[in-house]
Coordinates of C-alpha atoms in Angstrom, one line a residue:
X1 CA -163.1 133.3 -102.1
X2 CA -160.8 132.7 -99.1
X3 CA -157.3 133.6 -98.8
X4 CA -156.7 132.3 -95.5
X5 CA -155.8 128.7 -95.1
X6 CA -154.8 126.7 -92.1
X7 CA -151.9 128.6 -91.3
X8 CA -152.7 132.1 -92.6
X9 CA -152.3 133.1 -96.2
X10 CA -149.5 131.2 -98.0
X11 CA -149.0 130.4 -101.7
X12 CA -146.6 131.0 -104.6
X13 CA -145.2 134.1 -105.1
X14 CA -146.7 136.5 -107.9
X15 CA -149.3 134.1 -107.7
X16 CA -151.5 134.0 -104.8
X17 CA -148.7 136.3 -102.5
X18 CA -148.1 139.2 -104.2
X19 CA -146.9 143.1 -102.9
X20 CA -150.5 144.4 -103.4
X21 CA -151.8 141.8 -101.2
X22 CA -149.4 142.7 -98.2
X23 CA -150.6 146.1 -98.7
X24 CA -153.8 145.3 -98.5
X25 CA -153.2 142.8 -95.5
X26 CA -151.7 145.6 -93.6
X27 CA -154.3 148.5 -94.4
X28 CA -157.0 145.6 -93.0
X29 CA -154.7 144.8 -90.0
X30 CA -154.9 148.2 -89.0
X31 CA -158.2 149.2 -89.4
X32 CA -159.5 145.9 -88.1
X33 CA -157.1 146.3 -84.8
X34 CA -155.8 149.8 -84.8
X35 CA -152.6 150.8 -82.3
X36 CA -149.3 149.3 -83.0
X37 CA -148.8 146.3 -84.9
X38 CA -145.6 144.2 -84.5
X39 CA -143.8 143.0 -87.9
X40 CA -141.2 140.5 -88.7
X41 CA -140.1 138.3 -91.6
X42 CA -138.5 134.6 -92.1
X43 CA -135.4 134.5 -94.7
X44 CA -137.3 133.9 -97.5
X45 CA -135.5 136.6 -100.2
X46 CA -139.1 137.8 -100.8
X47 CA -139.8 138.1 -97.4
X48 CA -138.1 141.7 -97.3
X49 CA -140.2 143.0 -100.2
X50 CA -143.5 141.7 -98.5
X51 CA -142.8 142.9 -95.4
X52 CA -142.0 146.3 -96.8
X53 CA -146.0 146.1 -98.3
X54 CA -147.4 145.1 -95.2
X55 CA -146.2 147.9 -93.6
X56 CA -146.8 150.6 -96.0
X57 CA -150.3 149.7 -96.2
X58 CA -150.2 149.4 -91.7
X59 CA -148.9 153.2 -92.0
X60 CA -151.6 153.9 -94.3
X61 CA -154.2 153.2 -92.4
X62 CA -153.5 155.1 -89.3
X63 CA -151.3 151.9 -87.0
X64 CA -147.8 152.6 -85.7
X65 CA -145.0 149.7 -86.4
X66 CA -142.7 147.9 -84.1
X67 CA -140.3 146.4 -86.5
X68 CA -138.5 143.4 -85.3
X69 CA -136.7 142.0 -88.6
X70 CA -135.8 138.3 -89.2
X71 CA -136.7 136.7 -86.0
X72 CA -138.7 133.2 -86.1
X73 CA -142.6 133.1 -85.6
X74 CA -142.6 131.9 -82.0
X75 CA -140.5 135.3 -81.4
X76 CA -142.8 137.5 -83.0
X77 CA -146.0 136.0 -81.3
X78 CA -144.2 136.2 -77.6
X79 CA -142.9 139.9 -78.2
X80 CA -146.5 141.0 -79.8
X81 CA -148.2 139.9 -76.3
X82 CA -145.2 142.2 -74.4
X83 CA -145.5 145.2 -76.8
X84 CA -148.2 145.4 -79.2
X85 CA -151.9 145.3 -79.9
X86 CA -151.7 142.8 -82.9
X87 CA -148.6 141.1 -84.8
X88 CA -148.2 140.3 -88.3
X89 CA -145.5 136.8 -89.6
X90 CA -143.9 137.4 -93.3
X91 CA -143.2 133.2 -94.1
X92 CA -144.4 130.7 -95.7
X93 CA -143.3 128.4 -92.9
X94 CA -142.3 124.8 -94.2
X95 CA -143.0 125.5 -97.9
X96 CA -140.5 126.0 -100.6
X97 CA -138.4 128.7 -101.2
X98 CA -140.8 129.9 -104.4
X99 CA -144.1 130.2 -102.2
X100 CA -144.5 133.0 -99.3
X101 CA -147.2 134.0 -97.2
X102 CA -148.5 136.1 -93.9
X103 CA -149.7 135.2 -90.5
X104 CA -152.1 137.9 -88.0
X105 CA -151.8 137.8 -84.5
X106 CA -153.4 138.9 -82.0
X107 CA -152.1 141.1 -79.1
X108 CA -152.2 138.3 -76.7
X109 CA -150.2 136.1 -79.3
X110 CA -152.7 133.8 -80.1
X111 CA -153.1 133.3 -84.2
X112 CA -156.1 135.0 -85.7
X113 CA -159.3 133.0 -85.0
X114 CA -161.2 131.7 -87.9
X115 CA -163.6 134.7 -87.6
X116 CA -161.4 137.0 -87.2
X117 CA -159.7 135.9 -90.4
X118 CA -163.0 136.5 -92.3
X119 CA -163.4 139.2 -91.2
X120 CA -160.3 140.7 -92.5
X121 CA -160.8 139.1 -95.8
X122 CA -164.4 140.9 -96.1
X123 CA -162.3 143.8 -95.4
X124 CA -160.1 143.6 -98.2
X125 CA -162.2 142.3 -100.7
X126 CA -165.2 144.9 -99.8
X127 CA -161.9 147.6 -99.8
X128 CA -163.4 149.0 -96.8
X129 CA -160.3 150.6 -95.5
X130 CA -159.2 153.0 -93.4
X131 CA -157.7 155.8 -95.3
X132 CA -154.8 158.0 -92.9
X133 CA -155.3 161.4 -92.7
X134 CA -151.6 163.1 -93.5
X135 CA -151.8 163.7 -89.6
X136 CA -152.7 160.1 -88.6
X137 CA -150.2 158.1 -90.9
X138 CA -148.4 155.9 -88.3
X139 CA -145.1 155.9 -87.1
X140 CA -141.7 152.7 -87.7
X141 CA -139.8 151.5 -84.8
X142 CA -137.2 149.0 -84.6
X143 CA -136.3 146.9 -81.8
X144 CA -133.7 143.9 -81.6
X145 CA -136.0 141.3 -79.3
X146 CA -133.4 138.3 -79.3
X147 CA -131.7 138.2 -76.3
X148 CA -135.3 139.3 -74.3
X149 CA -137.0 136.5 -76.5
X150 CA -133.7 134.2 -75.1
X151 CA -134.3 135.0 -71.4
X152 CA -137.7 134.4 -71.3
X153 CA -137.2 131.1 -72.6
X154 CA -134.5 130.4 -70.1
X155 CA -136.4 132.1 -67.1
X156 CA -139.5 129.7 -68.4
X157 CA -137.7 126.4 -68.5
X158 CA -135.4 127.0 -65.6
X159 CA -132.5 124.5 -66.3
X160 CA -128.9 124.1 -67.3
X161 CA -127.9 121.1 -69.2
X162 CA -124.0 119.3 -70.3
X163 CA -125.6 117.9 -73.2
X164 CA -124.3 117.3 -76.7
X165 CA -127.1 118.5 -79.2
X166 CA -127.0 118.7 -82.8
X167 CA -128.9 121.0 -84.3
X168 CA -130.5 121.5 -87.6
X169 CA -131.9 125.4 -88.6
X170 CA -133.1 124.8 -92.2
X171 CA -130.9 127.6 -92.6
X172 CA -133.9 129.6 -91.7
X173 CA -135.4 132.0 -89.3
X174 CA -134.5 129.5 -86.3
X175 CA -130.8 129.9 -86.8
X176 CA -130.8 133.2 -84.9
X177 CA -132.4 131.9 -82.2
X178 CA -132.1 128.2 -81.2
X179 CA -128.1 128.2 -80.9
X180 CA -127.3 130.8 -78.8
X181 CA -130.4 129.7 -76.9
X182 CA -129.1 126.3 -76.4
X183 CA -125.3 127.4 -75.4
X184 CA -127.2 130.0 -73.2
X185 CA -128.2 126.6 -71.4
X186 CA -124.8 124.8 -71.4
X187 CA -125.1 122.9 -74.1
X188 CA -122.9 121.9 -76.7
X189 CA -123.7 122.7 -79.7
X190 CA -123.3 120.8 -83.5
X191 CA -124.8 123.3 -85.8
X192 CA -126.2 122.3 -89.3
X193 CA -128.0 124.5 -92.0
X194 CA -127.7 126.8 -89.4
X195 CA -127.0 130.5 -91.4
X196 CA -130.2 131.8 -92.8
X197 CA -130.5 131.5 -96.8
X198 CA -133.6 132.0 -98.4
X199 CA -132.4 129.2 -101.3
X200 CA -132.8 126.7 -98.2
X201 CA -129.2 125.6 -99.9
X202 CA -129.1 122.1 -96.9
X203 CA -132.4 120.8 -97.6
X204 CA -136.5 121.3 -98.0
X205 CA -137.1 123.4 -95.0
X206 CA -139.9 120.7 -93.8
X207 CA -138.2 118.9 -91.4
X208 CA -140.3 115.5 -92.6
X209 CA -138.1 111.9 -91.7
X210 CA -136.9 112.4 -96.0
X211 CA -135.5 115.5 -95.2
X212 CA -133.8 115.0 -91.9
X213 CA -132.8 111.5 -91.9
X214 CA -129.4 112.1 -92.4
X215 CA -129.1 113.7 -88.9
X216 CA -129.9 110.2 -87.5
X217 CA -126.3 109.1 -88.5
X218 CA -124.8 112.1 -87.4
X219 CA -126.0 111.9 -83.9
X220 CA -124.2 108.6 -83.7
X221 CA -120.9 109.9 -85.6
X222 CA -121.5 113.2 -83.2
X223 CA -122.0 110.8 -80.1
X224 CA -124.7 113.7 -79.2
X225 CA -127.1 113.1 -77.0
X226 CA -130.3 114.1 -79.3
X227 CA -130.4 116.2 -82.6
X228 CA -133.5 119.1 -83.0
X229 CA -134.5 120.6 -86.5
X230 CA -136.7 123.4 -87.6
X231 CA -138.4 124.5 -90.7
X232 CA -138.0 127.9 -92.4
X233 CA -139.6 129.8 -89.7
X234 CA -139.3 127.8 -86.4
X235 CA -142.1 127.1 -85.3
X236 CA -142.2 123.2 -86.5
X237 CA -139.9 120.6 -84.4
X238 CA -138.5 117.6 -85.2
X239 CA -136.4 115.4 -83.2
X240 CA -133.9 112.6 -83.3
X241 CA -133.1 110.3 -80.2
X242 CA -129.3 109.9 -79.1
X243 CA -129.5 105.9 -81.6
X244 CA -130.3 108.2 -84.3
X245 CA -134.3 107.2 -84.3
X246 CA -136.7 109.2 -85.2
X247 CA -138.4 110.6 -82.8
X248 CA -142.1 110.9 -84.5
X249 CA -144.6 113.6 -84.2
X250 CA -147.2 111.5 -82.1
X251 CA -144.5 110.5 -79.8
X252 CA -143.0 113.7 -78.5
X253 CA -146.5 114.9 -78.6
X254 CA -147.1 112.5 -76.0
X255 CA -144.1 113.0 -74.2
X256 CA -145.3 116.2 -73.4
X257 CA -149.1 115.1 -72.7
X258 CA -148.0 112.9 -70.0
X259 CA -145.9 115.6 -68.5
X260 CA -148.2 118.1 -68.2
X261 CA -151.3 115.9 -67.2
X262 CA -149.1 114.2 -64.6
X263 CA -147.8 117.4 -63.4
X264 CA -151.3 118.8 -63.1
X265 CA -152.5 115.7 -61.5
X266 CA -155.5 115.7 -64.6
X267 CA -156.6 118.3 -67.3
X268 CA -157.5 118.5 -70.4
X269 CA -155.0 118.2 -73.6
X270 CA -156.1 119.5 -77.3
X271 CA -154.7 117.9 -79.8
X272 CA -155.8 117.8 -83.9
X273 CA -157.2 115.9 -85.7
X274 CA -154.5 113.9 -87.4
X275 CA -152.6 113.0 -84.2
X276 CA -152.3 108.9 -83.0
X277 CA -153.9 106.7 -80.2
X278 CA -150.6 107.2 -78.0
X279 CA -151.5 110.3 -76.9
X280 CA -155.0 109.4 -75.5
X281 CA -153.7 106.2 -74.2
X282 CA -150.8 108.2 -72.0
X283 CA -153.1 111.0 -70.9
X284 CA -156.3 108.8 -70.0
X285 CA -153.7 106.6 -68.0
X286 CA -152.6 110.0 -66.0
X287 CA -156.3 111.1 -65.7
X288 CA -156.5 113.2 -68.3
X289 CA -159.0 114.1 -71.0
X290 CA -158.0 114.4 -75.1
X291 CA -160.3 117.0 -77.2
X292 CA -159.5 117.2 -81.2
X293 CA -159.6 120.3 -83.0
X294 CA -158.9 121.1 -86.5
X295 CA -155.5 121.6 -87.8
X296 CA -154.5 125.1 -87.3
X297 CA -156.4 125.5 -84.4
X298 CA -154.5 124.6 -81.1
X299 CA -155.0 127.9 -79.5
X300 CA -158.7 128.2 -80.3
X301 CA -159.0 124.6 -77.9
X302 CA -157.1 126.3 -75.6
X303 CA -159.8 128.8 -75.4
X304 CA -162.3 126.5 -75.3
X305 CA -161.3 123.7 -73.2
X306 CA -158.8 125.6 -70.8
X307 CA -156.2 122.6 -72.1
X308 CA -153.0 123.0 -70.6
X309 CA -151.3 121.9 -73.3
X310 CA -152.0 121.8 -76.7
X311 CA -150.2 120.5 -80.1
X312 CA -150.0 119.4 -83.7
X313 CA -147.5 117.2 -85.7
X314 CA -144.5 119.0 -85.0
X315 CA -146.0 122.6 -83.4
X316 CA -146.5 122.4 -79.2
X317 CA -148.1 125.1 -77.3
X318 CA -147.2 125.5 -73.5
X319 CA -149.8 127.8 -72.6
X320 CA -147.8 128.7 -69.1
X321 CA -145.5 130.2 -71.4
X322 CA -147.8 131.7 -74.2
X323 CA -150.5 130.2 -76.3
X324 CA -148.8 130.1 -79.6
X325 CA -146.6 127.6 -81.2
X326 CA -143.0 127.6 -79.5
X327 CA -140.6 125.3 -81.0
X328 CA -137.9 127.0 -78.5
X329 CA -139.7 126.0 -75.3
X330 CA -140.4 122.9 -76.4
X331 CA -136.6 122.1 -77.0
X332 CA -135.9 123.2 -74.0
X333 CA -138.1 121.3 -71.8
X334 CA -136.8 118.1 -73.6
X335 CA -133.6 118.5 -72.7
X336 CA -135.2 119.6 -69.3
X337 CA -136.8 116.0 -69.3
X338 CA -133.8 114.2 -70.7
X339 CA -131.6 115.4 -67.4
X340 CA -134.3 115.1 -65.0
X341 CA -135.2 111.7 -65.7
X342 CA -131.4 110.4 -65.8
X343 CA -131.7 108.3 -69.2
X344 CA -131.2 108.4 -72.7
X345 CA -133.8 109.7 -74.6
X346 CA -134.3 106.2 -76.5
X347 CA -135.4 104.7 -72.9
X348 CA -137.9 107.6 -71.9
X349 CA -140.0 106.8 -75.1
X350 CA -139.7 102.9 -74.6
X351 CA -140.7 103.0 -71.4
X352 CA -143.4 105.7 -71.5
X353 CA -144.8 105.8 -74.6
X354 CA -146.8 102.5 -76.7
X355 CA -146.6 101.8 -80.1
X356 CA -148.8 102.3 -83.0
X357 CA -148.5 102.0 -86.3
X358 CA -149.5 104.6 -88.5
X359 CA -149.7 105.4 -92.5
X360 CA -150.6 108.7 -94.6
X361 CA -151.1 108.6 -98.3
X362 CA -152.8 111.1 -100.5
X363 CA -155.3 110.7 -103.0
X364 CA -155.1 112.9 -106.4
X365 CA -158.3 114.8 -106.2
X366 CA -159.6 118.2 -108.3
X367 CA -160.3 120.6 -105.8
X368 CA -163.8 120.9 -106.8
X369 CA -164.7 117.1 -105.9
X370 CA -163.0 117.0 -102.5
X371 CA -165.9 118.4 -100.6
X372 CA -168.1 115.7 -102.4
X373 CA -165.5 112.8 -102.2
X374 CA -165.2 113.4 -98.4
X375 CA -169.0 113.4 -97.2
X376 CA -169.4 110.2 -100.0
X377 CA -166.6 108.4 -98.5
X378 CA -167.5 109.1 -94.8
X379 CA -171.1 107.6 -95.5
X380 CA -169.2 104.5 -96.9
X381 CA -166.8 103.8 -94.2
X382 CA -169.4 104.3 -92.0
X383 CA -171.2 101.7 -93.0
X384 CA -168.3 99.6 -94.0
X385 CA -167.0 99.8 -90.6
X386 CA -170.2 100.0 -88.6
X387 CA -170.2 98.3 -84.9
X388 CA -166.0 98.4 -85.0
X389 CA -167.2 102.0 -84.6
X390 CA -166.9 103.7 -81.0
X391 CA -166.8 107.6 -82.3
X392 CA -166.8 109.5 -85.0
X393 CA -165.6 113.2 -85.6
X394 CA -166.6 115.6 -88.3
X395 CA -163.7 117.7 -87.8
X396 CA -162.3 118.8 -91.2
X397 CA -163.3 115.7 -92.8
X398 CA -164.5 112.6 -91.6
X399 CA -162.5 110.4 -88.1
X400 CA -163.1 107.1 -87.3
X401 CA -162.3 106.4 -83.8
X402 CA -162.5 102.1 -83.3
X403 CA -162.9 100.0 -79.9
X404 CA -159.4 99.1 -80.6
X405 CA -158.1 102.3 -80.6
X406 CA -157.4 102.0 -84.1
X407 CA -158.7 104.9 -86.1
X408 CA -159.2 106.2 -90.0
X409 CA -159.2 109.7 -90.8
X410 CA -160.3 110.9 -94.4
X411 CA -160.1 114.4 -94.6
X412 CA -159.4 117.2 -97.8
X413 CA -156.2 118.9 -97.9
X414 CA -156.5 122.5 -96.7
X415 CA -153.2 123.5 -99.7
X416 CA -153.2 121.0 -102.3
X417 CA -155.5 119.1 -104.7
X418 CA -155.3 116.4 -102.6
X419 CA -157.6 114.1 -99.8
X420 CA -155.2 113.1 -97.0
X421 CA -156.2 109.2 -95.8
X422 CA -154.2 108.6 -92.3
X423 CA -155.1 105.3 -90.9
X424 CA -153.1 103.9 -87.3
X425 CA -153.9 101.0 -85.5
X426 CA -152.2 98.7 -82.5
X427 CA -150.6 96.4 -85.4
X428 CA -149.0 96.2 -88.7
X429 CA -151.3 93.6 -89.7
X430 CA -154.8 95.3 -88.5
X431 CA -153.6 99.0 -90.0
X432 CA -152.8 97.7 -93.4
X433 CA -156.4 96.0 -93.3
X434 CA -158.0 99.3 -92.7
X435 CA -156.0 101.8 -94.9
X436 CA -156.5 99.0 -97.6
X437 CA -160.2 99.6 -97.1
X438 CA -159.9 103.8 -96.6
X439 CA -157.6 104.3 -99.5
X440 CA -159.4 102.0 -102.5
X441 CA -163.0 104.1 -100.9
X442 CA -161.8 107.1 -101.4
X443 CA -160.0 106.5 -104.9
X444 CA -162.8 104.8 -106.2
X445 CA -165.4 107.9 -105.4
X446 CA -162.6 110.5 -107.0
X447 CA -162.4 107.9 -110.0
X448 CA -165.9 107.8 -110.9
X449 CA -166.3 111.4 -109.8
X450 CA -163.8 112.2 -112.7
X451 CA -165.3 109.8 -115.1
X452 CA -168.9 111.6 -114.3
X453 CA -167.8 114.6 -115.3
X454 CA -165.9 113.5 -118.6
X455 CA -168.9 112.0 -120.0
X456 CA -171.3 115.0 -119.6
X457 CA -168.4 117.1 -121.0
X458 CA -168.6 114.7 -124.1
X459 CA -172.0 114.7 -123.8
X460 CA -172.0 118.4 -123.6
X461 CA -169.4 118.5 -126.8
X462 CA -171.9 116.1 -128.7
X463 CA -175.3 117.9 -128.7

C-alpha cells in the first residue's frame, strides 16, 4: 500500500487523511529525521486539526517544532532550509476544499525523495516508532516568517516595478504573501479571492484556463499590465498577459528556459514529462539541453542533472534561490522580465516563444487495469507509429517523441481512475491526427479490458 502520491499524501478527508494519520506522519518525521521539524498549514478548515496531529505525534517522538502557521508551501520549504532539519506542509494544494493532505521536506527544502517517502511509509505501517521518554518529548515554537520570507524574495529578484497587476489568491495560503510582496516592489495592486477561506468561496482553487478565465477580461477592464493566480497553497502559477490571453503552462515554462540558459550561456533544464516541444525548441536554440523527469520530481533532476532550472505545468524551481517550487520568485522575475525587456508581455511571447498545439483528455479507467492498459497501449503506438519515432520515454507511462517534434504521451494518473492521453504537435491538423490515434488505442484496450473481466465474472457466476 502507498500513501504517498506525486505530491505527498493528499486525499479526502476522513477518508484517506485522517487525525491518526498526521500523528502517525509526525511520529515517523521525527524518528526518520530527528531535531526540529518546521510546520505550517494552508486555509483549508481541516488544516488546523491536522496540523495539531502532526505535531503531537513530532513531540511524541522526541523532535522539537518551529511553528509557522498559515503561510504558503514555498514559505515553509525556504524557512525549513534557514531554521530546521526537516519541514512538514498541511494542504491539499489545488484540490477541493473536502480533500487534505501533508507534504515532508527536507532540511535543505527539497521535497522528500521517492525513497525517502518509502521509507517513512515502512515506518508507519511497520509502527516502528520512536516512543519519547517524558524527558525527551520535544518542545513548540512559533515564529512569524513573512516579512523574512518577503525580503528574501525581494533581495533575490532585485527590482522595482510601476506595474499594474491583478492578482488572484484563490483565497488561499498565497493571500498572505503575494500582495504585500508585490506592493513591496511598487506595484499596483488589483486584488481578487485574496482573504484566505477554506470554502474557496471565488472559485476551484486550481487555477486551470475554466477557473481563471474571467481574469482575462478584467485585465482589460483593469487596463493592468498582467494578472497572476495561485491555488490553495501557492505553489502553482498561472498567468494572464496584459490582452487578457492566457498565458499557458508550456509557455511561461519556456520563458523562463530561455532566460536562464541564455543567461548561463548553456546548461541543462529539467522539465516533466507532460511539458510541450516549445521548451526544447527555445533551449536547444540557446545551447541548452532538456532532461524529463516524472511529475513530482523537479528537485530530484536538479540533483541529478545539476539543471539550473527546473519546472512543471504551473510549479518553477529557481535553484539560485532554493530548489523547491516558488510561485513568489517566479512572479517576480516576470515582472522583472516584463520591465527589462520594455514590451508588453503579449510581444515577449510572440516574439520568443513558437507555437504548438496541444490536447489532454482522460480516459475512464479502473485503477487495477491502468498498469495493464499503459504497457498494452505503448506496445501498440509503438508499432502504430514506428519510423515517425525519434525517442521514446518510459517515464511514468509511455512518451512518444516524433521527428517533427510532435509528441504523444500515454501515461496513468497518479490520483484518479484515470489514463491521462496528451498529444501536441506543430499543427492543428497533424495533432488531431495523432490524438485521434492515441485516444481510440487507449479506449479500446480499457474497453475490452472491462469486457474481459465481465465475462469471467459471469462465467465465474455460472459454474
Amino acid at each position: 500500500m502507498k500513501l504517498f502520491g506525486t505530491a505527498g499524501i493528499r486525499g479526502t478527508l476522513w477518508k484517506k487523511v485522517t487525525p491518526d494519520l498526521a500523528l502517525k506522519v509526525g511520529m515517523a518525521v521525527a524518528t526518520y529525521k530527528g531535531g526540529k521539524t518546521a510546520v505550517a498549514r494552508d486555509g483549508r478548515t481541516s488544516s488546523v486539526m491536522l496540523q495539531s496531529a502532526l505535531v503531537s505525534g513530532l513531540l511524541a517522538s522526541g523532535s522539537s517544532v518551529l511553528d509557522l502557521g498559515l503561510i504558503p508551501t514555498p514559505t515553509l520549504a525556504w524557512a525549513t532550509s534557514r531554521k530546521a532539519n526537516a519541514g512538514v506542509m498541511i494542504t491539499a494544494s489545488h484540490n477541493p476544499p473536502t480533500d487534505n493532505g501533508i507534504k515532508v521536506f527536507n532540511g535543505d527544502g527539497t521535497e522528500f525523495y521517492i525513497e525517502q517517502e518509502r521509507e517513512l511509509e515502512e515506518i508507519i505501517f511497520s509502527g516502528s516508532f520512536k516512543k519519547a521518554r517524558w524527558d525527551e518529548i520535544g518542545m513548540v515554537e512559533s515564529e512569524d516568517v513573512r516579512g523574512e520570507y518577503i525580503s528574501a524574495v525581494l533581495d533575490f529578484v532585485n527590482h522595482e516595478t510601476d506595474l499594474k497587476v491583478l492578482y488572484d489568491g484563490a483565497n488561499g495560503a498565497g493571500s498572505v504573501v503575494a500582495p504585500y510582496l508585490l506592493r513591496e516592489m511598487g506595484a499596483k495592486v488589483f486584488s481578487v479571492n485574496s482573504h484566505v477561506d477554506g470554502h474557496f468561496p471565488g472559485r476551484k482553487p486550481e487555477p486551470r484556463y475554466e477557473n481563471i478565465a474571467y481574469l482575462g477580461k478584467l485585465v482589460r477592464k483593469l487596463n493592468a499590465d498582467l494578472a497572476i493566480a495561485q491555488d490553495g497553497d501557492a505553489d502553482r502559477i498561472a498567468v494572464f498577459d496584459e490582452k487578457g490571453n492566457y498565458v499557458d503552462e508550456d509557455t511561461l515554462i519556456a520563458l523562463f528556459a530561455k532566460l536562464y540558459v541564455e543567461e548561463h550561456g548553456g546548461g541543462v533544464v529539467v522539465t516533466s514529462i507532460n511539458t510541450g516541444s516549445r521548451i526544447d525548441e527555445v533551449v536547444e536554440r540557446a545551447g541548452g539541453k532538456v532532461y524529463r523527469v516524472p511529475l513530482g520530481q523537479p528537485h530530484d533532476g536538479i540533483k541529478r542533472y545539476g539543471a539550473i532550472f527546473a519546472a512543471e505545468p504551473w510549479k518553477l524551481v529557481h535553484p539560485k534561490f532554493g530548489p523547491w517550487i516558488d510561485s513568489f520568485v517566479t512572479m517576480g522575475l516576470l515582472i522583472k522580465l516584463i520591465d527589462e525587456e520594455g514590451k508588453p508581455l503579449s510581444e515577449i511571447i510572440r516574439e520568443n516563444i513558437p507555437t504548438y498545439y496541444l490536447v489532454k483528455k482522460n480516459v475512464k479507467c479502473p485503477d487495477e487495469f491502468k498498469g495493464e492498459v499503459v504497457k498494452k497501449a505503448g506496445r501498440a503506438l509503438e508499432e502504430a507509429l514506428g519510423s515517425e519515432i525519434a525517442e521514446v520515454l518510459t517515464i511514468s507511462g509511455y512518451r512518444f517523441n516524433l521527428r517533427d517534434r510532435s509528441w504523444v504521451l500515454v501515461r496513468p494518473s497518479g490520483t484518479e481512475p484515470k489514463i491521462r492521453v496528451v498529444v501536441e504537435a506543430p499543427n492543428e491538423r497533424r495533432r488531431d491526427e495523432l490524438f485521434e490515434l492515441a485516444f481510440r488505442t487507449v479506449s479500446k484496450i480499457v474497453e475490452d479490458l472491462i469486457k474481459r473481466k465481465a465475462k469471467r465474472t459471469w462465467q465465474a457466476s455460472e459454474s
